[in-house]
Coordinates of C-alpha atoms in Angstrom, one line a residue:
Chain A
M651 CA -16.3 -33.0 24.2
L652 CA -19.3 -31.6 26.0
L653 CA -17.1 -29.3 28.1
R654 CA -15.5 -28.0 25.0
F655 CA -18.9 -27.3 23.5
I656 CA -19.9 -25.4 26.7
I657 CA -16.7 -23.5 26.8
S658 CA -16.9 -22.4 23.2
L659 CA -20.5 -21.3 23.7
L660 CA -19.7 -19.2 26.7
L661 CA -16.2 -18.1 26.3
L662 CA -16.8 -14.9 24.3
C663 CA -14.7 -12.4 26.1
I664 CA -11.8 -10.0 25.7
S665 CA -8.5 -11.5 26.9
S666 CA -4.9 -10.8 26.3
I667 CA -3.0 -13.6 24.7
A668 CA 0.7 -13.0 24.0
S669 CA 1.3 -16.5 22.6
A670 CA 0.6 -15.8 18.9
Q671 CA 2.4 -12.9 17.5
L672 CA 3.0 -11.6 14.0
T673 CA 6.5 -11.1 12.9
I674 CA 7.3 -8.8 10.1
E675 CA 9.7 -9.7 7.3
I676 CA 10.7 -7.2 4.7
T677 CA 11.0 -9.0 1.4
R678 CA 11.7 -6.1 -0.8
G679 CA 13.0 -2.6 0.0
V680 CA 12.9 0.5 -2.1
S681 CA 15.5 2.8 -3.6
G682 CA 15.1 6.5 -2.9
A683 CA 14.7 5.7 0.8
I684 CA 15.9 8.3 3.3
P685 CA 19.1 7.2 5.0
I686 CA 18.8 7.7 8.8
A687 CA 20.4 6.6 12.0
I688 CA 18.5 5.9 15.2
V689 CA 21.1 6.0 17.9
P690 CA 20.2 3.7 20.8
F691 CA 18.6 6.0 23.4
Q692 CA 20.6 6.4 26.6
S693 CA 18.6 5.0 29.5
S694 CA 19.4 5.0 33.2
L695 CA 17.0 2.1 33.6
P696 CA 17.4 -1.4 32.0
L697 CA 14.7 -1.8 29.4
A698 CA 13.1 -5.0 28.2
G699 CA 13.1 -5.7 24.5
N700 CA 9.4 -4.7 24.4
E701 CA 10.3 -1.3 25.9
N702 CA 13.3 -0.5 23.8
V703 CA 12.0 2.8 22.3
S704 CA 14.8 3.4 19.8
S705 CA 14.8 -0.1 18.5
I706 CA 11.0 0.0 18.0
I707 CA 11.4 3.3 16.1
D708 CA 14.2 1.7 14.0
A709 CA 12.0 -1.3 13.2
N710 CA 9.0 0.9 12.4
L711 CA 10.8 3.3 10.0
G712 CA 12.7 0.5 8.3
R713 CA 9.5 -1.5 7.8
S714 CA 7.8 1.5 6.1
G715 CA 10.2 1.1 3.2
R716 CA 10.7 4.9 3.1
F717 CA 13.9 4.8 5.1
N718 CA 17.3 3.1 5.0
M719 CA 18.3 2.4 8.6
L720 CA 21.9 2.6 9.6
P721 CA 22.7 -0.5 11.8
D722 CA 23.8 0.0 15.3
N723 CA 27.3 -1.5 14.6
A724 CA 27.9 1.0 11.8
Q725 CA 27.3 4.0 14.1
P726 CA 30.6 5.8 15.0
A727 CA 29.4 7.1 18.4
R728 CA 26.6 7.0 20.9
P729 CA 25.5 10.6 21.4
S730 CA 22.3 11.1 23.5
R731 CA 22.0 14.9 23.1
P732 CA 22.3 17.0 19.9
E733 CA 25.3 18.9 21.3
E734 CA 27.2 15.6 21.6
I735 CA 26.9 14.9 17.9
N736 CA 30.2 15.2 15.9
L737 CA 28.9 15.7 12.4
Q738 CA 32.2 15.0 10.8
A739 CA 32.4 11.6 12.4
W740 CA 29.1 10.7 10.9
Q741 CA 29.8 11.9 7.4
P742 CA 31.2 8.6 6.1
T743 CA 27.9 6.9 7.0
R744 CA 26.1 9.1 4.5
V745 CA 23.0 9.4 6.6
D746 CA 20.8 12.4 6.1
Y747 CA 19.3 12.4 9.6
I748 CA 20.3 11.3 13.1
T749 CA 18.0 10.7 16.0
V750 CA 19.3 10.7 19.6
G751 CA 17.4 10.4 22.9
Q752 CA 17.3 9.8 26.6
I753 CA 15.1 8.0 29.0
N754 CA 15.2 9.0 32.7
P755 CA 13.0 8.2 35.7
V756 CA 10.9 11.2 37.0
G757 CA 9.3 10.0 40.2
A758 CA 7.2 7.0 39.4
E759 CA 7.1 7.9 35.7
L760 CA 9.6 8.2 32.9
S761 CA 10.8 11.2 30.9
V762 CA 11.7 10.5 27.3
Q763 CA 13.4 13.1 25.2
F764 CA 14.4 12.8 21.5
T765 CA 16.0 15.0 19.0
L766 CA 16.0 14.6 15.2
V767 CA 19.0 16.3 13.6
D768 CA 19.8 17.1 10.0
A769 CA 23.2 15.4 9.5
I770 CA 24.2 17.6 6.6
Q771 CA 23.1 21.1 7.8
G772 CA 23.5 20.3 11.5
N773 CA 20.3 21.9 12.5
V774 CA 17.7 20.5 14.9
V775 CA 14.5 19.3 13.0
L776 CA 12.5 18.0 15.9
N777 CA 13.1 18.2 19.7
E778 CA 10.4 16.8 22.0
A779 CA 10.0 15.5 25.5
Y780 CA 7.4 13.3 27.0
T781 CA 6.5 12.1 30.5
I782 CA 4.7 8.8 30.6
E783 CA 4.1 5.7 32.6
R784 CA 6.5 2.9 32.0
S785 CA 3.6 0.8 30.5
G786 CA 3.3 3.4 27.8
L787 CA 6.8 3.1 26.3
R788 CA 5.8 1.0 23.3
R789 CA 3.0 3.3 22.4
L790 CA 5.3 6.3 22.7
A791 CA 7.8 4.7 20.4
H792 CA 5.1 4.3 17.8
H793 CA 4.1 8.0 18.3
I794 CA 7.7 9.2 17.9
S795 CA 7.9 7.0 14.8
D796 CA 4.9 8.8 13.5
R797 CA 6.4 12.2 14.3
I798 CA 9.7 11.4 12.4
Y799 CA 7.8 9.9 9.5
Q800 CA 5.5 12.9 9.1
Q801 CA 8.3 15.4 9.5
L802 CA 10.5 13.8 6.8
T803 CA 7.9 12.5 4.3
G804 CA 5.2 15.0 4.7
E805 CA 2.7 12.2 5.3
R806 CA 1.0 11.0 8.4
G807 CA 2.5 7.8 9.8
A808 CA 0.4 4.8 10.5
F809 CA 2.6 3.2 13.3
S810 CA 0.1 3.8 16.1
T811 CA -2.7 2.1 14.3
R812 CA -4.2 -1.3 14.7
I813 CA -5.3 -4.2 12.5
A814 CA -8.1 -6.8 13.1
Y815 CA -7.9 -10.2 11.6
V816 CA -9.4 -13.7 11.9
T817 CA -7.3 -16.8 12.7
T818 CA -8.4 -20.4 12.7
E819 CA -6.8 -23.7 13.3
R820 CA -7.2 -25.1 9.9
R821 CA -9.2 -28.3 10.0
V822 CA -11.7 -30.1 7.8
G823 CA -15.1 -28.7 8.6
G824 CA -13.7 -25.5 9.9
G825 CA -11.9 -25.2 13.2
D826 CA -11.8 -22.9 16.2
Y827 CA -12.0 -19.3 15.1
Q828 CA -10.6 -16.1 16.8
L829 CA -11.2 -12.5 15.9
I830 CA -8.0 -10.6 17.0
V831 CA -7.0 -6.9 17.2
A832 CA -3.3 -6.2 17.3
D833 CA -1.0 -3.3 16.8
A834 CA -0.1 -2.6 13.2
D835 CA 3.3 -4.2 13.8
G836 CA 1.6 -7.4 15.1
F837 CA 2.4 -6.9 18.8
N838 CA -0.2 -7.1 21.6
P839 CA -2.7 -9.4 19.9
Q840 CA -6.0 -9.3 21.8
V841 CA -8.7 -11.9 21.3
I842 CA -11.9 -10.1 20.7
L843 CA -14.1 -13.1 20.0
R844 CA -13.5 -16.8 20.1
S845 CA -15.9 -19.3 18.5
S846 CA -16.2 -22.8 17.3
E847 CA -18.2 -21.5 14.3
P848 CA -16.8 -19.3 11.5
I849 CA -16.2 -15.6 12.0
M850 CA -15.9 -13.4 8.9
S851 CA -15.6 -9.9 7.5
P852 CA -14.4 -7.7 10.4
A853 CA -15.1 -4.0 9.7
W854 CA -13.9 -1.0 11.8
S855 CA -16.2 1.8 12.7
P856 CA -14.9 5.2 11.5
D857 CA -14.1 6.2 15.2
G858 CA -12.1 3.0 15.7
R859 CA -14.1 2.0 18.7
R860 CA -16.3 -0.8 17.3
L861 CA -16.0 -3.8 15.0
A862 CA -18.9 -5.2 12.9
Y863 CA -18.5 -8.8 11.8
V864 CA -20.3 -11.9 10.7
S865 CA -20.6 -14.7 13.2
F866 CA -22.0 -18.2 12.6
E867 CA -22.3 -18.9 16.4
N868 CA -26.0 -19.4 16.1
R869 CA -25.5 -21.8 13.2
R870 CA -26.2 -19.3 10.6
A871 CA -24.6 -16.1 9.4
Q872 CA -25.6 -13.0 11.5
I873 CA -24.0 -9.6 11.9
Y874 CA -22.8 -8.4 15.3
M875 CA -21.4 -5.1 16.4
Q876 CA -18.9 -5.1 19.3
D877 CA -17.6 -2.2 21.3
L878 CA -13.9 -2.8 21.8
F879 CA -13.7 -0.8 25.0
S880 CA -16.7 -2.1 26.9
G881 CA -16.8 -5.5 25.3
Q882 CA -20.6 -5.1 24.7
R883 CA -21.9 -7.0 21.7
R884 CA -25.1 -6.3 19.8
L885 CA -26.8 -8.5 17.3
L886 CA -27.5 -6.2 14.4
T887 CA -29.2 -8.4 11.7
A888 CA -30.5 -11.9 11.9
E889 CA -32.6 -12.1 8.7
T890 CA -33.5 -15.3 7.0
G891 CA -30.6 -16.4 4.8
I892 CA -27.4 -14.5 4.4
N893 CA -26.4 -11.7 6.7
G894 CA -23.0 -10.6 5.4
A895 CA -20.3 -8.1 4.4
P896 CA -21.0 -5.3 6.8
A897 CA -19.4 -1.9 5.8
W898 CA -19.6 1.3 7.9
S899 CA -20.7 4.6 6.4
P900 CA -18.1 7.4 6.8
D901 CA -20.4 9.1 9.4
G902 CA -20.6 5.8 11.4
Q903 CA -24.4 5.9 11.4
R904 CA -25.2 3.2 8.9
L905 CA -23.9 -0.1 7.6
A906 CA -24.1 -1.4 4.1
L907 CA -24.7 -5.1 4.2
T908 CA -25.7 -8.2 2.2
L909 CA -29.1 -9.9 2.9
S910 CA -30.7 -12.7 0.9
R911 CA -34.0 -12.6 2.7
D912 CA -35.8 -11.5 -0.5
G913 CA -34.6 -14.4 -2.5
N914 CA -31.0 -13.8 -3.4
P915 CA -28.0 -11.8 -2.1
E916 CA -28.8 -8.0 -2.4
I917 CA -27.2 -4.9 -0.9
Y918 CA -29.1 -3.1 1.9
V919 CA -28.3 -0.1 4.1
L920 CA -29.1 -0.4 7.8
D921 CA -29.6 2.6 10.0
I922 CA -27.9 1.4 13.1
A923 CA -29.8 3.6 15.6
I924 CA -33.3 3.1 14.2
G925 CA -32.9 -0.4 12.7
T926 CA -34.5 0.4 9.4
L927 CA -33.3 -1.3 6.2
T928 CA -33.1 0.4 2.8
R929 CA -32.8 -1.8 -0.2
I930 CA -30.1 -0.8 -2.7
T931 CA -30.1 -3.5 -5.4
N932 CA -32.8 -5.5 -7.0
N933 CA -31.4 -8.2 -9.3
T934 CA -31.3 -11.9 -9.6
A935 CA -27.5 -11.8 -9.5
I936 CA -25.3 -12.2 -6.4
D937 CA -24.8 -8.6 -5.1
T938 CA -22.4 -8.4 -2.2
E939 CA -19.2 -6.9 -0.6
A940 CA -20.4 -3.3 -0.6
V941 CA -18.1 -0.5 0.5
W942 CA -18.7 3.3 1.0
S943 CA -16.8 5.9 -0.9
P944 CA -15.2 8.3 1.7
D945 CA -17.5 11.1 0.6
G946 CA -20.4 8.9 1.7
R947 CA -22.2 9.3 -1.6
T948 CA -21.7 6.0 -3.4
L949 CA -21.3 2.3 -2.8
V950 CA -19.0 0.1 -4.7
F951 CA -20.0 -3.6 -4.7
T952 CA -19.4 -7.0 -6.3
S953 CA -22.1 -8.3 -8.7
D954 CA -22.1 -11.2 -11.1
R955 CA -25.1 -9.7 -13.1
S956 CA -22.9 -9.7 -16.2
G957 CA -22.1 -13.4 -15.8
S958 CA -19.1 -13.3 -13.5
P959 CA -18.1 -11.1 -10.5
Q960 CA -17.3 -7.5 -11.5
L961 CA -17.4 -4.2 -9.6
Y962 CA -20.3 -1.7 -9.7
Q963 CA -20.9 1.7 -8.3
V964 CA -24.3 3.0 -7.2
P965 CA -25.4 6.2 -5.5
V966 CA -26.4 5.6 -1.9
T967 CA -29.7 7.4 -2.6
G968 CA -30.6 4.9 -5.2
G969 CA -30.3 4.7 -9.0
A970 CA -28.7 2.6 -11.6
A971 CA -25.5 0.8 -10.8
Q972 CA -22.6 1.5 -13.2
R973 CA -20.0 -1.2 -13.9
I974 CA -16.5 0.1 -13.1
S975 CA -14.2 -2.9 -13.7
F976 CA -13.4 -4.1 -17.2
Q977 CA -10.2 -6.0 -17.1
G978 CA -10.5 -9.8 -16.8
N979 CA -13.5 -11.8 -15.9
Y980 CA -13.3 -11.7 -12.0
N981 CA -13.0 -8.5 -10.1
A982 CA -14.4 -8.4 -6.5
R983 CA -14.2 -7.2 -2.9
A984 CA -13.2 -3.5 -3.4
S985 CA -11.6 -1.4 -0.6
F986 CA -11.5 2.4 -1.0
A987 CA -8.3 4.4 -0.5
P988 CA -8.9 7.0 2.3
D989 CA -8.7 9.8 -0.2
G990 CA -11.4 8.2 -2.3
R991 CA -9.3 8.4 -5.5
S992 CA -8.7 4.7 -6.0
I993 CA -9.8 1.3 -5.0
A994 CA -8.0 -1.9 -4.3
Y995 CA -9.7 -5.2 -5.1
V996 CA -9.2 -8.9 -5.9
H997 CA -8.5 -9.4 -9.6
R998 CA -8.2 -12.8 -11.3
S999 CA -5.8 -13.3 -14.2
N1000 CA -4.1 -16.4 -15.7
R1001 CA -1.9 -16.5 -12.6
G1002 CA -4.8 -16.6 -10.2
F1003 CA -6.2 -14.1 -7.7
S1004 CA -4.1 -11.0 -6.9
I1005 CA -4.6 -7.5 -5.5
A1006 CA -5.0 -4.7 -8.0
V1007 CA -5.4 -1.0 -7.6
Q1008 CA -7.6 1.1 -9.9
D1009 CA -7.5 4.9 -10.1
F1010 CA -10.9 6.6 -10.7
A1011 CA -9.3 9.4 -12.6
N1012 CA -8.0 7.4 -15.5
N1013 CA -9.3 3.8 -14.8
Q1014 CA -5.8 2.6 -14.9
V1015 CA -5.4 -0.8 -13.3
R1016 CA -2.1 -1.9 -11.6
V1017 CA -1.7 -5.4 -10.3
L1018 CA 0.4 -5.1 -7.1
T1019 CA 0.8 -8.7 -6.0
N1020 CA 1.8 -12.0 -7.6
G1021 CA 0.1 -14.5 -5.4
N1022 CA -2.5 -16.9 -6.8
L1023 CA -5.0 -16.8 -3.9
D1024 CA -4.6 -13.2 -2.6
E1025 CA -7.7 -11.6 -1.2
S1026 CA -9.2 -9.2 1.4
P1027 CA -7.2 -5.9 0.6
S1028 CA -7.4 -3.2 3.2
F1029 CA -5.8 0.3 3.0
A1030 CA -3.7 1.7 5.8
P1031 CA -5.4 4.9 7.0
N1032 CA -2.6 7.0 5.5
G1033 CA -3.3 5.4 2.2
R1034 CA 0.3 4.3 1.7
M1035 CA 0.1 0.5 2.3
I1036 CA -2.4 -2.2 1.7
V1037 CA -2.6 -5.2 4.0
Y1038 CA -4.1 -8.4 2.5
A1039 CA -4.5 -12.1 2.9
T1040 CA -2.2 -14.4 1.0
S1041 CA -1.3 -18.1 1.3
Q1042 CA 1.8 -20.0 1.8
G1043 CA 0.9 -23.5 0.7
S1044 CA -2.2 -24.3 2.5
R1045 CA -1.7 -21.8 5.3
G1046 CA -3.1 -18.3 5.2
E1047 CA -0.9 -15.4 6.0
L1048 CA -1.1 -11.6 5.9
A1049 CA 1.1 -9.4 3.8
A1050 CA 1.4 -5.7 3.1
V1051 CA 2.3 -3.9 -0.1
S1052 CA 2.9 -0.3 -0.8
V1053 CA 0.4 1.4 -3.2
D1054 CA 3.1 1.8 -5.8
G1055 CA 3.9 -1.9 -5.5
K1056 CA 7.6 -1.3 -4.6
V1057 CA 7.6 -2.4 -1.0
Q1058 CA 6.4 -5.8 0.1
Q1059 CA 6.2 -7.3 3.6
R1060 CA 5.2 -10.6 4.9
L1061 CA 3.6 -10.9 8.3
V1062 CA 4.2 -14.4 9.5
L1063 CA 2.1 -15.8 12.3
Q1064 CA 3.9 -18.6 14.3
A1065 CA 0.9 -20.9 14.0
S1066 CA -2.6 -21.0 12.6
D1067 CA -4.2 -19.8 9.5
V1068 CA -4.7 -16.0 9.2
R1069 CA -7.3 -14.3 7.0
E1070 CA -9.4 -11.2 6.5
P1071 CA -7.2 -8.3 7.8
A1072 CA -8.9 -5.0 8.3
W1073 CA -6.7 -1.9 9.0
A1074 CA -8.2 0.4 11.6
P1075 CA -8.7 4.1 11.1
F1076 CA -6.4 6.6 12.8
N1077 CA -6.9 6.9 16.5
N1078 CA -8.0 10.5 16.6
Chain B
M353 CA -15.3 -20.4 36.0
N354 CA -17.3 -22.8 38.2
R355 CA -20.4 -20.7 37.7
Y356 CA -19.9 -20.8 34.0
Y357 CA -19.6 -24.6 34.1
R358 CA -22.9 -24.9 36.0
I359 CA -24.7 -22.5 33.6
G360 CA -23.1 -24.3 30.7
M361 CA -24.3 -27.7 32.1
V362 CA -27.9 -26.4 32.3
V363 CA -27.8 -24.9 28.9
S364 CA -26.4 -28.0 27.2
L365 CA -28.8 -30.2 29.1
L366 CA -31.6 -28.1 27.7
F367 CA -30.1 -28.5 24.2
V368 CA -29.9 -32.2 24.6
I369 CA -33.4 -32.5 25.8
S370 CA -34.8 -30.4 23.0
A371 CA -32.8 -32.3 20.5
C372 CA -34.1 -35.6 21.8
T373 CA -37.7 -34.6 21.5
T374 CA -37.4 -33.7 17.8
T375 CA -35.6 -36.8 16.7
E376 CA -37.9 -39.3 18.2
S377 CA -40.6 -39.0 15.5
V378 CA -37.9 -39.1 12.7
T379 CA -36.4 -42.5 13.7
S380 CA -39.8 -44.1 13.8
D381 CA -40.7 -42.8 10.4
A382 CA -37.6 -44.1 8.8
Q383 CA -38.8 -47.6 9.3
R384 CA -41.7 -47.2 7.0
Q385 CA -41.5 -48.5 3.4
D386 CA -42.7 -45.9 1.0
A387 CA -44.2 -48.0 -1.7
E388 CA -46.5 -45.4 -3.4
T389 CA -43.9 -43.2 -5.0
L390 CA -42.1 -45.5 -7.4
G391 CA -41.6 -44.1 -10.8
T392 CA -41.7 -40.5 -12.0
Y393 CA -42.6 -37.5 -9.9
D394 CA -44.8 -34.6 -10.1
T395 CA -44.2 -33.2 -13.6
R396 CA -44.1 -29.6 -12.4
G397 CA -40.6 -30.3 -11.2
S398 CA -37.6 -31.1 -13.2
I399 CA -36.8 -34.4 -11.4
T400 CA -37.5 -37.4 -13.6
G401 CA -36.3 -41.0 -13.3
T402 CA -37.0 -43.6 -10.8
A403 CA -36.1 -43.6 -7.1
V404 CA -36.8 -46.8 -5.3
P405 CA -37.0 -46.4 -1.5
G406 CA -34.0 -48.2 0.0
Q407 CA -33.5 -50.3 3.0
P408 CA -31.9 -48.4 5.8
G409 CA -28.6 -49.8 6.9
V410 CA -27.7 -51.8 3.8
S411 CA -26.1 -49.2 1.6
D412 CA -23.2 -47.8 3.6
T413 CA -20.4 -49.1 1.5
Y414 CA -21.6 -48.1 -1.9
G415 CA -23.4 -44.8 -1.3
Y416 CA -26.6 -46.3 -2.8
N417 CA -28.4 -49.6 -2.6
P418 CA -27.0 -52.4 -4.6
G419 CA -30.2 -52.4 -6.5
G420 CA -29.2 -49.0 -8.0
A421 CA -31.5 -46.9 -6.0
Y422 CA -30.9 -43.8 -3.9
V423 CA -31.7 -43.5 -0.2
G424 CA -33.5 -40.5 1.2
G425 CA -34.2 -39.5 4.8
P426 CA -32.0 -39.3 7.9
T427 CA -30.5 -42.7 7.5
A428 CA -29.0 -41.8 4.2
T429 CA -25.2 -42.0 4.3
Q430 CA -23.0 -39.0 3.9
A431 CA -22.5 -39.8 0.2
Q432 CA -26.2 -40.1 -0.3
R433 CA -26.8 -36.6 1.2
V434 CA -24.3 -34.5 -0.8
I435 CA -24.8 -32.8 -4.2
Y436 CA -21.7 -31.6 -6.1
F437 CA -21.3 -28.7 -8.5
E438 CA -19.1 -27.5 -11.3
F439 CA -16.8 -24.5 -10.7
D440 CA -18.7 -21.2 -10.4
S441 CA -21.9 -23.0 -11.2
A442 CA -25.2 -23.8 -9.4
Q443 CA -26.5 -26.3 -11.9
V444 CA -27.7 -29.7 -10.7
T445 CA -26.3 -32.7 -12.6
A446 CA -28.3 -35.7 -13.6
E447 CA -26.6 -37.8 -10.9
S448 CA -27.5 -35.2 -8.3
Q449 CA -31.1 -35.2 -9.4
N450 CA -31.3 -38.8 -8.4
I451 CA -29.9 -38.0 -4.9
I452 CA -32.4 -35.1 -4.5
A453 CA -35.3 -37.2 -5.7
A454 CA -34.8 -39.7 -3.0
H455 CA -35.0 -37.0 -0.3
V456 CA -37.9 -35.4 -2.0
N457 CA -39.6 -38.7 -1.8
Y458 CA -38.8 -39.0 1.9
L459 CA -39.9 -35.5 2.8
R460 CA -43.2 -35.7 0.9
N461 CA -44.0 -38.7 2.9
N462 CA -42.9 -37.1 6.1
P463 CA -44.3 -33.6 6.1
N464 CA -43.3 -33.0 9.7
V465 CA -39.6 -33.5 9.0
A466 CA -37.5 -30.6 8.0
V467 CA -34.0 -30.5 6.5
V468 CA -31.3 -27.8 6.4
L469 CA -29.4 -27.4 3.2
E470 CA -25.8 -26.4 3.8
G471 CA -24.3 -24.7 0.7
H472 CA -20.5 -24.5 0.1
A473 CA -17.9 -23.3 -2.4
D474 CA -14.3 -24.0 -3.0
E475 CA -11.7 -21.5 -1.7
R476 CA -11.0 -19.7 -4.9
G477 CA -12.4 -16.2 -5.1
T478 CA -13.6 -13.8 -2.4
R479 CA -15.2 -15.0 0.8
E480 CA -18.5 -13.1 0.8
Y481 CA -19.1 -13.8 -2.9
N482 CA -18.5 -17.5 -2.1
I483 CA -21.2 -17.2 0.6
G484 CA -23.4 -16.0 -2.3
L485 CA -22.4 -19.0 -4.4
G486 CA -23.3 -21.4 -1.6
D487 CA -26.6 -19.7 -1.2
R488 CA -27.3 -20.0 -5.0
R489 CA -26.6 -23.7 -4.9
N490 CA -28.9 -24.0 -1.9
S491 CA -31.6 -22.1 -3.8
T492 CA -31.3 -24.3 -6.8
V493 CA -31.7 -27.5 -4.8
R494 CA -34.5 -25.9 -2.7
Q495 CA -36.5 -24.8 -5.8
L496 CA -36.2 -28.3 -7.2
M497 CA -37.5 -29.9 -4.1
I498 CA -40.4 -27.5 -3.7
A499 CA -41.3 -27.9 -7.4
S500 CA -41.4 -31.6 -6.7
G501 CA -43.9 -31.2 -3.9
V502 CA -41.9 -30.6 -0.7
A503 CA -43.4 -27.9 1.4
P504 CA -41.2 -24.7 1.7
Q505 CA -41.3 -24.8 5.4
Q506 CA -39.6 -28.2 5.4
I507 CA -36.4 -26.8 3.8
Q508 CA -34.1 -24.3 5.5
T509 CA -30.8 -23.1 4.1
V510 CA -27.5 -21.9 5.4
S511 CA -24.5 -21.0 3.2
Y512 CA -21.0 -21.4 4.6
G513 CA -19.2 -20.3 1.4
E514 CA -15.6 -21.5 1.6
E515 CA -15.5 -21.4 5.4
R516 CA -16.2 -25.2 6.1
P517 CA -14.3 -27.2 3.5
A518 CA -14.8 -30.9 3.2
T519 CA -11.2 -31.3 2.4
L520 CA -8.1 -29.1 2.8
G521 CA -6.4 -30.1 -0.5
Q522 CA -5.7 -27.5 -3.1
D523 CA -5.9 -29.5 -6.3
E524 CA -8.9 -29.7 -8.6
N525 CA -10.2 -33.0 -7.1
S526 CA -10.3 -31.4 -3.6
Y527 CA -11.9 -28.3 -4.9
A528 CA -14.6 -30.4 -6.6
L529 CA -15.3 -32.1 -3.2
N530 CA -15.8 -28.7 -1.6
R531 CA -18.3 -27.4 -4.1
R532 CA -21.4 -29.0 -2.6
V533 CA -24.8 -28.8 -0.9
E534 CA -25.3 -31.1 2.1
I535 CA -28.7 -32.2 3.1
I536 CA -28.9 -32.3 6.9
Y537 CA -31.8 -33.8 8.9

């Protein structure tokens, strides 16, 4: 018992744990998806499942819901170069596009070539070659997925991005907590922080290098910032009372956060370099869960000043807060779309708590999910999907939904209770 | 790893030593009978009613002494140290006022003793808002205690929101058990 206590005190380190992985299940697809075939790449080397570039691309594009993938066993041939493709043989499959590729050793490295072909016109759409280390195969597969996605949808793909989330072994009184960063498809989970006390509210810096989060490791809520590359941690705020809900400004210089040091939870803005705090709200209500608009000019936050939690918007420079949510009696925990035109948030109805999206232009509210305990919405950096926390019985899980509500995915962890997902920005 | 073990041993030894020194005075105080505060309290506060000091060690099974009184201080059982709340509310019920009064009594007579109020919420709703709810419940209890004569520096607060449930059930009864403030000595 004492040893366990010691270990949990001291064992705050970055380590690579492959035991707990997310698997992705697509529960609903979408019509209007682009039919495409990814022909298994020809490789002169045997590849492990984790390195199978074409199957990773296939899984990525299929998971986005924007493509209908032609299964391997329905493919009439195995071309690996565009000149080997017999278009007529592929016509019965009704695919619009075919991708072929090769992987060959070049010295100690690998050369990966792929070609995206228009199956109707017959012309080459994309033709690229990469030379990489073998350990970079998975990342390259995500990059190629991004290339194909962008070429065919006109939007930037989010396959090379990461998500952070908190897991716990669910026990009375809490449990052991882990803050994890994984690829957006759930692979390569890395433990960023391990603690016997609660961890909450992970938030990515705009450059994707740091996470701010709330940790109770000193027996009260405090906000830490951790550099993911160096592992360095810095205690940012340890005021009396609540230190919560950190949110980065778009320029990465400031954090909006919640402090109760002046009597009740209020929103403050912290200048990270200098350490000064600027108070934003002054109200006997609970004011918390602030997020920045992408233009850096306003904050949207949760407040129960009207009697129950609703969303309010206030200029960062100060001024009166305007209420912006009007449907139902519980709206909280907003997350801005990257283009700043809408917010996702937690909305309570007769059914319980679900994720809704509200457009600023027309104040239209669309409820996207039908769970009863859904929370913590976070936009993908291409604005196309929202990852959120849902529950399956008493176990917490992550799920993703497209912003039009048409595509849903469940991310199932083999064990533990998963909560508070945060989708990282693009790796620029 | 060996080095960490050794450092850890030293660190936890220091914790244990410091913990020991603060609890010594508390256990001796608990033996005292507090006869002078029978009856109503300081009328500045909103706690009324009687709280008879109890006999440590007798009340475990029932949560309060068979005589109908509530026990304050570190020997109070778990049930005697928890205040429950209605959904989305921070209002203190009449029953809770009795529980609080017993601890007020103890703390007024032991001004060197401090407590931590741990505030909680059930799992419904968003996490950081629930931290705020736990904090509001703490504040309500803290204000009551201060208004009844406990020094502010004797009361610290921590809100855990929904992060440390007392029970994992998802029915209304379980939720009710999670909406609470615990008084920790």
